[in-house]
CSV table of C-alpha atoms in Angstrom, one decimal:
chain,number,residue,atom,x,y,z
C,1,MET,CA,153.3,68.6,-33.3
C,2,ALA,CA,153.9,64.9,-33.1
C,3,HIS,CA,152.6,62.8,-30.2
C,4,PRO,CA,155.4,62.0,-27.7
C,5,ASN,CA,154.6,58.3,-27.8
C,6,HIS,CA,154.1,58.2,-31.5
C,7,PRO,CA,156.6,60.5,-33.2
C,8,HIS,CA,155.3,59.7,-36.7
C,9,ARG,CA,151.7,60.6,-35.7
C,10,SER,CA,150.0,63.8,-34.9
C,11,PRO,CA,147.5,63.9,-32.0
C,12,GLY,CA,144.8,65.7,-34.2
C,13,ASP,CA,145.0,63.5,-37.3
C,14,GLY,CA,142.8,60.7,-36.0
C,15,GLY,CA,145.7,58.3,-35.6
C,16,LYS,CA,146.5,58.2,-39.3
C,17,PHE,CA,150.1,58.1,-40.4
C,18,ARG,CA,151.6,61.2,-42.0
C,19,ASP,CA,153.6,59.3,-44.5
C,20,PRO,CA,151.3,57.0,-46.6
C,21,GLY,CA,154.1,54.6,-47.3
C,22,GLN,CA,154.8,54.2,-43.6
C,23,GLY,CA,151.1,53.5,-43.0
C,24,LEU,CA,151.4,50.6,-45.4
C,25,GLY,CA,154.4,49.1,-43.6
C,26,ARG,CA,156.9,50.1,-46.2
C,27,ARG,CA,160.5,50.6,-45.2
C,28,PRO,CA,162.8,53.4,-46.5
C,29,ILE,CA,165.0,52.4,-49.4
C,30,GLN,CA,168.4,51.2,-48.4
C,31,THR,CA,171.0,53.5,-50.0
C,32,ARG,CA,174.2,52.0,-48.6
C,33,LEU,CA,175.4,48.8,-50.2
C,34,PRO,CA,177.9,46.5,-48.6
C,35,ASP,CA,181.4,46.2,-50.0
C,36,VAL,CA,181.2,42.7,-51.4
C,37,ARG,CA,184.9,42.6,-52.0
C,38,SER,CA,185.8,43.0,-48.4
C,39,SER,CA,187.1,39.9,-46.5
C,40,ALA,CA,184.7,40.6,-43.6
C,41,PHE,CA,181.7,40.5,-46.0
C,42,ARG,CA,182.8,37.3,-47.7
C,43,GLU,CA,183.5,35.6,-44.3
C,44,ASP,CA,180.1,36.5,-43.0
C,45,ALA,CA,178.5,35.3,-46.3
C,46,ARG,CA,180.4,32.0,-46.1
C,47,ARG,CA,179.3,31.6,-42.4
C,48,GLN,CA,175.7,32.2,-43.3
C,49,SER,CA,175.9,29.9,-46.2
C,50,LEU,CA,177.2,27.1,-44.1
C,51,ALA,CA,174.6,27.7,-41.4
C,52,VAL,CA,171.8,27.4,-44.0
C,53,ALA,CA,173.3,24.3,-45.6
C,54,ASN,CA,173.4,22.7,-42.2
C,55,SER,CA,169.9,23.7,-41.2
C,56,SER,CA,166.6,22.0,-41.7
C,57,TRP,CA,166.0,24.1,-44.8
C,58,ALA,CA,168.5,22.1,-46.8
C,59,GLU,CA,166.8,19.0,-47.9
């Protein structure tokens, strides 16, 4: 049974992670891809591009 404060840990496993990938800080693979043809996606991408272009990262 998982510990209530740490659902991915078991109280008797010495605090080790059950999933070795999770112990290394890996994230699950993203399976849903955005619809790049949608106007909402393109508007958001444009807004982010303008924000980056106007930030201190653009030199």
